Coordinates of C-alpha atoms and ligand atoms in Angstrom, one line a residue:
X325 CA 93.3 93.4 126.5
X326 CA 95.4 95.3 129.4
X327 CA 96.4 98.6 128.4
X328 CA 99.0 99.5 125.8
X329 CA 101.3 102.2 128.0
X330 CA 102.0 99.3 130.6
X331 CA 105.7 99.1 131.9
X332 CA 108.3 96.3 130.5
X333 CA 107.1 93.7 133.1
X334 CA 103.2 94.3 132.1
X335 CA 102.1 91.1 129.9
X336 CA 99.7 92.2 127.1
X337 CA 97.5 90.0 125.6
X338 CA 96.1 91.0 122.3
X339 CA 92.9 89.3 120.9
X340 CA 91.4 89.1 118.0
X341 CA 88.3 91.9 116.9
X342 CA 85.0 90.5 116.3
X343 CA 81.5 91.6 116.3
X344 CA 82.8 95.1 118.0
X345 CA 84.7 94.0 121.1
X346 CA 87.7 91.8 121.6
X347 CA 87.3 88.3 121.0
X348 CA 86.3 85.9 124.1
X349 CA 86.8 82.4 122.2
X350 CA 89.3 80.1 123.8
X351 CA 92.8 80.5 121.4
X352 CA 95.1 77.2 120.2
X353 CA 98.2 79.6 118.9
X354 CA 99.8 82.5 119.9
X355 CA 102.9 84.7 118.7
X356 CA 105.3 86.7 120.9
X357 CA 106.0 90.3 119.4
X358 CA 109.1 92.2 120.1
X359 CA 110.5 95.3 121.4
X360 CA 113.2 95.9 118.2
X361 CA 114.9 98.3 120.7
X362 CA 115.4 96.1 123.5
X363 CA 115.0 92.2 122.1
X364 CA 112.6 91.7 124.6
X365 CA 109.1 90.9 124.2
X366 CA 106.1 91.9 126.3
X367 CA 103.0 91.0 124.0
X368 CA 101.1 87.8 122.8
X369 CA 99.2 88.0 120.2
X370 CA 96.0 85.3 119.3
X371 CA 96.9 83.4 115.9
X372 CA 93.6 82.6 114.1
X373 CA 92.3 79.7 112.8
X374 CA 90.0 79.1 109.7
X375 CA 87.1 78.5 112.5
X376 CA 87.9 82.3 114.0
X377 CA 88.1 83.7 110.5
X378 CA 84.5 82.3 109.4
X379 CA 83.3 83.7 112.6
X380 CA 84.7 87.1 111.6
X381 CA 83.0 86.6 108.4
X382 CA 80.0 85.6 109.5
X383 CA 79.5 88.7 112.1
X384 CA 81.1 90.7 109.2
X385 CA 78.1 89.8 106.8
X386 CA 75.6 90.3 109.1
X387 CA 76.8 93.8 110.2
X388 CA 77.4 94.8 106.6
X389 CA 73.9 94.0 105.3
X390 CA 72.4 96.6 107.5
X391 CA 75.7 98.8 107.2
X392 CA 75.4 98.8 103.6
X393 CA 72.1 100.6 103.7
X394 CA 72.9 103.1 106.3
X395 CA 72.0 106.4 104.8
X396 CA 75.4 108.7 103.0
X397 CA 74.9 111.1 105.6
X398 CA 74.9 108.1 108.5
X399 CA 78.4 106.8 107.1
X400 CA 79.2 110.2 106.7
X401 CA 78.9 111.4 110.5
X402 CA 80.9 108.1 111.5
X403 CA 84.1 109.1 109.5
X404 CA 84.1 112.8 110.6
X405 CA 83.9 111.3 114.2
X406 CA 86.7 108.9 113.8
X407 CA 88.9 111.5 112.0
X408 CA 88.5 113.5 114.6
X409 CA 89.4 110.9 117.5
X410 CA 92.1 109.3 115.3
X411 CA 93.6 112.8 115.5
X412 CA 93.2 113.2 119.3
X413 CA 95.2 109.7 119.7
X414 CA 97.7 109.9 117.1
X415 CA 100.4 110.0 119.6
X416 CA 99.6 107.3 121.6
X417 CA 99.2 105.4 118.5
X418 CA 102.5 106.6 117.3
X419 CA 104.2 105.2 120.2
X420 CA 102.6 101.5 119.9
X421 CA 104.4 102.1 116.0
X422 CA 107.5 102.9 118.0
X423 CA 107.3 100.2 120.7
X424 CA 106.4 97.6 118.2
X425 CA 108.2 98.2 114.9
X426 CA 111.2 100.6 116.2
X427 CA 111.0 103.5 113.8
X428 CA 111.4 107.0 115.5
X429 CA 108.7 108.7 117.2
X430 CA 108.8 111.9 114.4
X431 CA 108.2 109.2 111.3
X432 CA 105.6 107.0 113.2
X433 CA 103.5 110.1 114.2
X434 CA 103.9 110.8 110.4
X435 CA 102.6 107.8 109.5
X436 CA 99.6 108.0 111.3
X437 CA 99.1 111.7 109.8
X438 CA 99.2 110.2 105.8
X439 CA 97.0 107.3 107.1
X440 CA 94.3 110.3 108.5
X441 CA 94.9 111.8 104.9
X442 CA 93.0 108.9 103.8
X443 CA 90.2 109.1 106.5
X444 CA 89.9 112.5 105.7
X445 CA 89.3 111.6 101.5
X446 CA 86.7 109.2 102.6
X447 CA 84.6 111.7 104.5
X448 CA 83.6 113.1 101.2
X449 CA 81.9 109.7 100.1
X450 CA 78.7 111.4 99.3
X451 CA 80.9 112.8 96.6
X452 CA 82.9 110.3 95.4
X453 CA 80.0 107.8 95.1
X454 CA 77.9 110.0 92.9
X455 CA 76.6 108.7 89.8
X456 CA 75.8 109.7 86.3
X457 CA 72.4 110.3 84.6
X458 CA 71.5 111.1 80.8
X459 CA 68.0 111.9 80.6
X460 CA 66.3 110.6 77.0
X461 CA 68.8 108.4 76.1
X462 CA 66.0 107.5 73.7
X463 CA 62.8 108.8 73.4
X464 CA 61.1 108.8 77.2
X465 CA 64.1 107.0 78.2
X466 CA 66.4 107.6 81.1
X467 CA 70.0 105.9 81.9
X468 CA 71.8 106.1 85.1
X469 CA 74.7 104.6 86.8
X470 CA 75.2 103.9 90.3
X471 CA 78.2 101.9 92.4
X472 CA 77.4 99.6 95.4
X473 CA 79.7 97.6 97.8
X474 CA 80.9 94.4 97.2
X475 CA 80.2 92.6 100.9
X476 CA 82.7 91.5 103.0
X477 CA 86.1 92.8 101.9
X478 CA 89.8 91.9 103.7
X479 CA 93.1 93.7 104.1
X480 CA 96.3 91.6 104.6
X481 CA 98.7 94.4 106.0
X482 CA 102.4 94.3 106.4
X483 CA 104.8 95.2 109.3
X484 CA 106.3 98.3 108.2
X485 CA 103.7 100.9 108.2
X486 CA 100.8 99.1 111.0
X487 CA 98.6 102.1 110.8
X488 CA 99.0 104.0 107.6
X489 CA 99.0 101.0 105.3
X490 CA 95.3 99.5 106.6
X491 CA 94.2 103.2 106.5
X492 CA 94.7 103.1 102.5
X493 CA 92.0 100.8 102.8
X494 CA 89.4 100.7 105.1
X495 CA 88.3 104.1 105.8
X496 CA 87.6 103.7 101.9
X497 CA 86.1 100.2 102.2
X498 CA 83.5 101.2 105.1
X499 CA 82.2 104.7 103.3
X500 CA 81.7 102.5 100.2
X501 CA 79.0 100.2 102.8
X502 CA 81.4 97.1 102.9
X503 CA 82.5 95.6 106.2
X504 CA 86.1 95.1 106.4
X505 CA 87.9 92.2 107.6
X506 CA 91.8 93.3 108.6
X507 CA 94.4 90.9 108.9
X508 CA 97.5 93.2 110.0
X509 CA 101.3 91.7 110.5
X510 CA 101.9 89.9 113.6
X511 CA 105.3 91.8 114.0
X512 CA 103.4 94.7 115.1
X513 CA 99.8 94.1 115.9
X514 CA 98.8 96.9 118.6
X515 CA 97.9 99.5 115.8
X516 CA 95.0 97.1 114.2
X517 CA 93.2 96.5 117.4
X518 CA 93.3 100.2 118.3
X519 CA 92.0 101.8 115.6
X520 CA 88.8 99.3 116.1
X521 CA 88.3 100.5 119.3
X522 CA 88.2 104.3 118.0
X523 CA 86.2 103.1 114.8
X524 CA 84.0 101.9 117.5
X525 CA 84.3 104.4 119.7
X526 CA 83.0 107.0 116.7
X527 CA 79.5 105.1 116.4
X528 CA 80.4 102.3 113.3
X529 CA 77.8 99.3 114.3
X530 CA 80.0 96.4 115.8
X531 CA 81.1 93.9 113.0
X532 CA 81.5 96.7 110.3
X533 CA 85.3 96.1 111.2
X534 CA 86.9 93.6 112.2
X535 CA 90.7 92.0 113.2
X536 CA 91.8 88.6 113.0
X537 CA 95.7 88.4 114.4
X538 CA 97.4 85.3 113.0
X539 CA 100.0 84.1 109.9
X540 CA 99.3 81.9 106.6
X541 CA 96.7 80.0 108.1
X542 CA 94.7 83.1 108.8
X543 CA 95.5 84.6 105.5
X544 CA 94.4 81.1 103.5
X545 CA 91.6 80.9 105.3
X546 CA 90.7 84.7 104.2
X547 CA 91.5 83.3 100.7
X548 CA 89.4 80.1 100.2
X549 CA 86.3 82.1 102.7
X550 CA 83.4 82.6 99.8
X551 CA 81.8 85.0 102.0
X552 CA 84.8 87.7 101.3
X553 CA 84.1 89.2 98.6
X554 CA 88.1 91.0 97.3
X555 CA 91.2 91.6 98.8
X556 CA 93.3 94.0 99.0
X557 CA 96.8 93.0 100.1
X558 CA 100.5 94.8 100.6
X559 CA 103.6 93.4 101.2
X560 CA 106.5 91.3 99.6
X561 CA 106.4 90.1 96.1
X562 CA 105.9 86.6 96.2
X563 CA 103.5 86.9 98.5
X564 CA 100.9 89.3 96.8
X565 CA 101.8 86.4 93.7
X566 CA 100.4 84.2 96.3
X567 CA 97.4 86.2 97.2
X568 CA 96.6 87.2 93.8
X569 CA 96.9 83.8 91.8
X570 CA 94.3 81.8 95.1
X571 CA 91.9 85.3 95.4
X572 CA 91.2 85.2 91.9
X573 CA 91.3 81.5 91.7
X574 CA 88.9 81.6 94.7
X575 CA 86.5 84.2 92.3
X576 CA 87.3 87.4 94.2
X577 CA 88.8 90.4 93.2
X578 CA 92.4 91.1 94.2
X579 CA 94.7 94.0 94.5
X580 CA 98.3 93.0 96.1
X581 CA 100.9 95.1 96.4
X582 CA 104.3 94.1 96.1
X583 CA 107.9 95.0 96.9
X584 CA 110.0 97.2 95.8
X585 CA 113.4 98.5 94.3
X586 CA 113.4 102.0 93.9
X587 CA 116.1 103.9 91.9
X588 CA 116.9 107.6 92.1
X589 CA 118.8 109.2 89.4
X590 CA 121.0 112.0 89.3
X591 CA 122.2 114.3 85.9
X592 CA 125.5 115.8 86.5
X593 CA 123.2 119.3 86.5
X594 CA 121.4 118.7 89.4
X595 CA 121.8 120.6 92.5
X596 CA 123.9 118.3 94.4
X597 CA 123.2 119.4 98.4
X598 CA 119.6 118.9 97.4
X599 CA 120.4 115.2 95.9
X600 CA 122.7 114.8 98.7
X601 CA 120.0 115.3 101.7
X602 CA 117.4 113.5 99.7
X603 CA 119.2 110.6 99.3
X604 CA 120.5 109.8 103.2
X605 CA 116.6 111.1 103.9
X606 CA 115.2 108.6 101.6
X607 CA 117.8 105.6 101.9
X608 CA 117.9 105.7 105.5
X609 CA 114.8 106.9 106.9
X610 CA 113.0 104.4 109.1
X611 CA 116.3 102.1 108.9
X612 CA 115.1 101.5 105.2
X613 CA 112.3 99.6 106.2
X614 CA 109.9 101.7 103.6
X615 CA 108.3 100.1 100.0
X616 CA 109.3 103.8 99.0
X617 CA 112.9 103.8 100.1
X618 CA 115.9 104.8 97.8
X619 CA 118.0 101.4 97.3
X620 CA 119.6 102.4 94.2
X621 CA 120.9 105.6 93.8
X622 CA 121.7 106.3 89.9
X623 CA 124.3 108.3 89.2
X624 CA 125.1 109.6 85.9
X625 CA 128.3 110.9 84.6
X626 CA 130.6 113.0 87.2
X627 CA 127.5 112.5 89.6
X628 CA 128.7 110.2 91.9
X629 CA 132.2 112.4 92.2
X630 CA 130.3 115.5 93.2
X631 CA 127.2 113.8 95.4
X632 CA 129.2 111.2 97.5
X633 CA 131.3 113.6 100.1
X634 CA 128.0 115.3 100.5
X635 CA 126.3 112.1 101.1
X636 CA 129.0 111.0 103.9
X637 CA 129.0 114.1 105.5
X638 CA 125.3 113.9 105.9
X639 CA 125.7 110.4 107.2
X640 CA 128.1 110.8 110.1
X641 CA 125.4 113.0 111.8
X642 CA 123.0 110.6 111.9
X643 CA 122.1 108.9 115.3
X644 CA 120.9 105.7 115.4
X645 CA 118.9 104.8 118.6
X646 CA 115.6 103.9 120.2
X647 CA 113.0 105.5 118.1
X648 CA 111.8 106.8 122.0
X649 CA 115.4 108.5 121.9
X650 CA 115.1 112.3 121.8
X651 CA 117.0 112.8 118.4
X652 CA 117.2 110.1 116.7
X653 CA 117.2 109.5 113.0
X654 CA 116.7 106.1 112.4
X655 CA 115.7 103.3 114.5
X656 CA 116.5 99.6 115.0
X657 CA 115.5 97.3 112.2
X658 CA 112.0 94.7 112.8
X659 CA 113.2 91.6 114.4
X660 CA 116.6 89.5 114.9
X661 CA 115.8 87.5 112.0
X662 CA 115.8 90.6 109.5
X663 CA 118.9 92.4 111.1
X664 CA 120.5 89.4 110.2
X665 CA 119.4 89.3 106.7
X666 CA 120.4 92.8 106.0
X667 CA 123.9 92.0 107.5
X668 CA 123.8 89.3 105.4
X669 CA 123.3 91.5 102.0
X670 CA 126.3 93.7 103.4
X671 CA 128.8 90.9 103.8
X672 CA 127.3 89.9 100.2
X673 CA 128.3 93.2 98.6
X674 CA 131.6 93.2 100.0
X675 CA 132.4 89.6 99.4
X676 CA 131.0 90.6 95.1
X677 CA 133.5 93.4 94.6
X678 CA 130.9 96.5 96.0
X679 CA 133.2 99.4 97.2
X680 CA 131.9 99.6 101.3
X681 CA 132.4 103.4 101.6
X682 CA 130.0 104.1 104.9
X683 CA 130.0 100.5 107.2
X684 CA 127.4 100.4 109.9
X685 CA 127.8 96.5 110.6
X686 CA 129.7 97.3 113.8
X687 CA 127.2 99.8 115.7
X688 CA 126.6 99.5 119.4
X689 CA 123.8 100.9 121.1
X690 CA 125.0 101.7 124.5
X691 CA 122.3 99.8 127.3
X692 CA 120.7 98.3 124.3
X693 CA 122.7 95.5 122.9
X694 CA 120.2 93.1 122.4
X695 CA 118.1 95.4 120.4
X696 CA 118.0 95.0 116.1
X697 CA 120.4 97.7 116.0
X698 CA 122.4 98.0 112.1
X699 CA 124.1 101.7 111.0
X700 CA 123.5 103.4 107.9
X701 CA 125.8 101.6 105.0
X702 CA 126.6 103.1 101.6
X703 CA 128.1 101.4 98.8
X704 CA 129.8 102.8 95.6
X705 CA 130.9 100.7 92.5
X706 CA 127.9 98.2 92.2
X707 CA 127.2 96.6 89.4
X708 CA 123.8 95.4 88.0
X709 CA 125.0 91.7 88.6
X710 CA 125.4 91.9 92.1
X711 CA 122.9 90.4 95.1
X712 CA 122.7 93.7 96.5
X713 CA 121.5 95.5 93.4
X714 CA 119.2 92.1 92.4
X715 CA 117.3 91.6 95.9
X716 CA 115.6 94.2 97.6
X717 CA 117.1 94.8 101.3
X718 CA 114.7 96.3 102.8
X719 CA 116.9 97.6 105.2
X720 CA 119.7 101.0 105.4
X721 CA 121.9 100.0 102.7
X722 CA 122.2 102.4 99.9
X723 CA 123.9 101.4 96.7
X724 CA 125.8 103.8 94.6
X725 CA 125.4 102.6 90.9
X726 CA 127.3 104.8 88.3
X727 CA 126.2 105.2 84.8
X728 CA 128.1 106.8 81.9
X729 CA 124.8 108.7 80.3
X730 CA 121.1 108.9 80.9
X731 CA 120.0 106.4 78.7
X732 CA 122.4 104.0 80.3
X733 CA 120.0 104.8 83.8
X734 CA 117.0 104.3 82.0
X735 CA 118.0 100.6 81.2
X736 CA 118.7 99.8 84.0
X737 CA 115.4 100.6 85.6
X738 CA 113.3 99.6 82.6
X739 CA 115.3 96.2 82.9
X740 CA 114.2 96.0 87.0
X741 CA 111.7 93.6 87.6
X742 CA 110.2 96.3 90.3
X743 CA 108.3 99.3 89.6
X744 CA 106.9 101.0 93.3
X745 CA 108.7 104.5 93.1
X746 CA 111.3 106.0 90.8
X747 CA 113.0 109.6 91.2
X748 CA 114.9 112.0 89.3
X749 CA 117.3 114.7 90.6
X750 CA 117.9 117.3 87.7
X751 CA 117.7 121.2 86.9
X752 CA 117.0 120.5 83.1
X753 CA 112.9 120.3 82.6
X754 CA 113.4 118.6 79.5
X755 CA 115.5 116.0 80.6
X756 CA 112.8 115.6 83.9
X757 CA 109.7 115.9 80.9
X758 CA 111.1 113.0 79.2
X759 CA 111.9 110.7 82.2
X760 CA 108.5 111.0 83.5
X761 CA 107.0 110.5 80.4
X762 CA 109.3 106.9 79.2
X763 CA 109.8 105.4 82.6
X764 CA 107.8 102.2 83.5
X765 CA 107.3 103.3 86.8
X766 CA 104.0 103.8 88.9
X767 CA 104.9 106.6 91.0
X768 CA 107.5 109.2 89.9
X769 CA 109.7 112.1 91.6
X770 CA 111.1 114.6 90.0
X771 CA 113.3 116.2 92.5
X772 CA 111.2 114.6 95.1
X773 CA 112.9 111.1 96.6
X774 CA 109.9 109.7 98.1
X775 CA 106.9 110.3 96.0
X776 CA 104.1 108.9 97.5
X777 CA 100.5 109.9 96.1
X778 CA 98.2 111.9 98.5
X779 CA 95.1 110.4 99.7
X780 CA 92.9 112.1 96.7
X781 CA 95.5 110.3 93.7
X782 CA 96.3 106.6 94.3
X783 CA 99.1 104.6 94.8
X784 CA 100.8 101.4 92.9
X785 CA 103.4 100.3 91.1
X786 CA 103.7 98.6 88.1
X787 CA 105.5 94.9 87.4
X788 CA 106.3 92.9 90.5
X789 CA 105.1 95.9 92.5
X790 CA 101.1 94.9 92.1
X791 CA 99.6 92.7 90.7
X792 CA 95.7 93.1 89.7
X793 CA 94.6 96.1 88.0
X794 CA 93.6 98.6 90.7
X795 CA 96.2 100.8 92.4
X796 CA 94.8 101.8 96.6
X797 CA 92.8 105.1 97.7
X798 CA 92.5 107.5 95.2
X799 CA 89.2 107.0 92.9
X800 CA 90.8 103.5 91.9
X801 CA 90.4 102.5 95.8
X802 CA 86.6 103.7 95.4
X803 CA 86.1 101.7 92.3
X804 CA 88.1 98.9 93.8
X805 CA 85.2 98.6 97.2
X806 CA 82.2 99.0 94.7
X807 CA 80.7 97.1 92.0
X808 CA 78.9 99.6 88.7
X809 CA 75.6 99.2 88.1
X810 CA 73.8 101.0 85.1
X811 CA 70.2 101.1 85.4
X812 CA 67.9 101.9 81.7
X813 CA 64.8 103.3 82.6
X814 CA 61.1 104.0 81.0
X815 CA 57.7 105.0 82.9
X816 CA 56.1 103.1 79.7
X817 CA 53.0 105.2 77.5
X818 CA 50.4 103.2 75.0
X819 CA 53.0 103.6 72.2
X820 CA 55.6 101.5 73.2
X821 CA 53.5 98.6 73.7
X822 CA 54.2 95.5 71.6
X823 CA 56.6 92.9 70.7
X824 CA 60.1 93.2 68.8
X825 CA 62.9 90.7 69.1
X826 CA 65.2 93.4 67.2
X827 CA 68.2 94.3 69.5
X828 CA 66.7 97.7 70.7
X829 CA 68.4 100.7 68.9
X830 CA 67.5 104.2 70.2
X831 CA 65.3 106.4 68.9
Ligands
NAD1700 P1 105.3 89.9 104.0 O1 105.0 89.6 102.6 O2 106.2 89.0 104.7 O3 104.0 90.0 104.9 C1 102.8 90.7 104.5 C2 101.6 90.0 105.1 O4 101.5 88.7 104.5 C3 101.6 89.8 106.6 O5 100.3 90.1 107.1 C4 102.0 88.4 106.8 O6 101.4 87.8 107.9 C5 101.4 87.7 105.5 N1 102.3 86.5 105.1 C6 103.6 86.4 105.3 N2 104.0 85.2 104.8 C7 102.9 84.6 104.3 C8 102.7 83.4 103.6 N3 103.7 82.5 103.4 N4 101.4 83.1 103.3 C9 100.4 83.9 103.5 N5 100.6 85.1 104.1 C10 101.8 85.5 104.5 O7 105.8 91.4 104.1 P2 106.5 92.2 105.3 O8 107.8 91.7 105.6 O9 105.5 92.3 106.4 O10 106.6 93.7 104.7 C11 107.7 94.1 103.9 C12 107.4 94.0 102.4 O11 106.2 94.7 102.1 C13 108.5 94.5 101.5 O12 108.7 93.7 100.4 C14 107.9 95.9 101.1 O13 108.5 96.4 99.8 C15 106.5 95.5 100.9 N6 105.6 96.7 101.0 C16 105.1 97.1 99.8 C17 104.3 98.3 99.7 C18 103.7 98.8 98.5 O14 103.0 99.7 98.5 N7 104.0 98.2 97.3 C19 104.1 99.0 100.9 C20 104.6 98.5 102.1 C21 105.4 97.3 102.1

């Protein structure tokens, strides 16, 4: 691998991870990834092949039966010491985020930050692997429980958050003793091979992590591999239906995270500059491109009259440029293929009867006209019938639906086949008491647009939004990397000898 800081002309060739150091074995596919800024690309990245993911496994195994008895404090010292380098390189790692996916330096660097949150949560692993113990849970006998690892565990990432996403799992994975197997997006790659090289560099024994680079044929062969153990995968819907319905099929235990359609509503009492910045901030930041992103913005009674000037005004100051581009709000969106599909939704809306209030189909970038460049767009007047309320976008298009009362709202998200993220704008506590407590909706906001769990509480959604039963991080991301064990113990005396075929009851 040549370094990532090279200039534009600079070819970088990005291998596979395996047994601690970049893969050597000769490579059949490769995939170019792009510059969203520019068009252009500058990096090749090794597509795997069922052979190079059994070689992953089988280094992975190896590593993990010694790993996995590596003492708490062992495990311990090597997660302090990649915390600590993590946070010496978060810029550098920011800009690969930047180069690679196009979002602005400020929410890349942030990324990386909620991603050391979760390196930080694993550092108490002594803690959060404790067990319980009840002494004399009959006479002279003692019960405990204790959780182990699993084995060989794999993430399947996706493109929109390279570095934060894999960091709700394996800092999590490797405390619990498992080796972890990562299989990031091929849209932005860089981020996956550099945090092995500072996992690595903080003392974990090669093959404890590893990267294989590569599309559905790497991801199927992860699937049908008996030596891996679970899953954990995010991205779009059908796909974590995909990964779900072969993991489970293939015996191992799944959690996939899905996509997304998040709705924020807003009562006619809430305070409307608030709603107003939240709104643009969450519908627009990183061009959209976030499973936490307001798409739907619920407006009940005279809302919509009140919050929409504010909303315009907010959205004529934002600049859309180069996410290396002092100032900059939102970058360009992943690749040419997306751009187009979120153009797409726009012409959609329009062509259904959506009002087009804010259109940013027409942006130029000055000196970067081949880059995935799309404005901010905001829509009033859509109806739940409509493409652009059905799909998700996935891109910065913000839909104005209005609603005559509250109940009205609620319907419409409990009728949404998506569950991720849900928010409510409102100065009335009871009104906020009773929408966190009926909506079917994994993570709530009240007041807050983008409410993503910190490291110590997990995050999911519910319906199309996951599918499996464990949410990441959090204590369900612990349980998720270990396997329960409950041991019944007696050091036996002379009276407890002899036979009895009763189903023991305690005494
Ligand atoms: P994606 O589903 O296209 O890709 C995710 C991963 O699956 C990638 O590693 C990709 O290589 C792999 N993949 C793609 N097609 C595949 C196929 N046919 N068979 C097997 N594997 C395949 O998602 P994306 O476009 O990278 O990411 C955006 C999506 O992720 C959005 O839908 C977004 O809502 C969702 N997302 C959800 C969360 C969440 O927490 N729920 C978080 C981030 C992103």
């Amino acid at each position: 691998m040549t370094s990532t800081t090279q200039t534009t002309l600079e070819l970088t060739i990005l291998r596979h991870w395996i047994g601690g150091k970049p893969h050597e074995g000769s490579v059949e596919r490769w995939g170019d990834v792009y510059n969203p800024a520019t068009g252009e690309s500058n990096t090749r990245v090794a597509f795997a092949t069922e052979a190079t993911v059994d070689e992953a496994v089988r280094s992975a195994a190896a590593a993990q039966k010694k790993w996995g008895a590596a003492s708490l404090a062992q495990r311990t010292r090597v997660m302090f010491a990649y915390r600590q380098l993590l946070d010496k390189h978060k810029a550098e790692m920011a800009a690969m985020i930047t180069r690679e996916h196009g979002k602005v330096a400020a929410d890349a660097l942030g990324e990386v930050s909620r991603g050391l949150e979760v390196v930080e949560f694993a550092c108490g692993l002594p803690q959060l692997l404790k067990g319980e113990f009840s002494e004399n849970v009959s006479t002279d006998v003692d019960s405990y429980s204790i959780r182990q690892p699993l084995g060989v565990v794999a993430g399947i990432t996706p493109f929109n958050f390279p570095a934060m996403v894999p960091m709700w799992m394996y800092p999590l994975a490797i405390a619990c003793g498992n080796a972890f197997i990562l299989k990031p997006s091929e849209k932005d790659p860089s981020a996956a091979n550099f945090s092995a090289q500072l996992l690595a560099e903080a003392g974990l024994p090669e093959g404890v992590f590893s990267v294989v680079h590569g599309d559905k044929v790497a991801v199927d062969a992860i699937l049908n591999h008996p030596g891996i153990a679970a899953v954990s995968f995010v991205g779009s819907t059908p796909i974590a239906r995909y990964i779900y319905e072969m993991g489970t099929k293939a015996g191992k235990r799944v959690q996939a995270l899905g996509g997304a359609k998040n709705h924020m509503v807003v009562l006619p009492d809430a305070d409307m500059d608030l709603a107003a910045d939240s709104a643009v901030s969450a519908g627009f930041g990183s061009a959209g491109e976030r499973c936490m992103a307001i798409s739907a913005l619920v407006t009940v009674g005279d809302a919509a009259d009140k919050l929409i000037p504010k909303i315009r005004e907010r959205m004529a100051k934002l600049k859309t440029a180069p996410g290396t581009e002092p100032g900059a709000d939102m970058g360009p969106l992943v690749t040419k293929e997306h751009h187009a599909r979120v153009k797409g939704y726009v012409d959609k809306g329009e062509a259904e009867g959506a009002k087009l209030l804010v259109d940013g189909r027409a942006l130029k970038v000055p000196g970067h006209e081949n880059g995935y460049f799309l404005g901010p767009c905001l829509f009033d007047n859509v109806t739940r019938d409509m493409t652009i309320y059905k799909d998700e976008i996935f891109g910065p298009v913000l839909s104005v639906v209005r609603a005559k009362t509250y109940m009205e709202a609620m319907e419409l998200i409990q009728a949404n086949p998506w569950a991720n993220g849900v928010a409510i704008f409102t100065n009335d506590g009871g009104a906020a008491r009773r929408f966190q407590n009926e909506v079917p909706v994994g993570m709530v906001g009240i007041n807050v647009p983008i409410p993503v769990p910190m490291a110590y509480y997990s995050f999911g959604g519910w319906k199309n939004s996951l599918f499996g039963d464990s949410h990441v991080h959090g204590k369900e991301g612990i349980h998720f990397y270990t396997r329960g064990k409950v041991v019944t113990s007696r050091w036996p005396e002379p009276h407890h000898r002899g036979v009895n075929l009763g189903f023991p009851e305690m005494k």
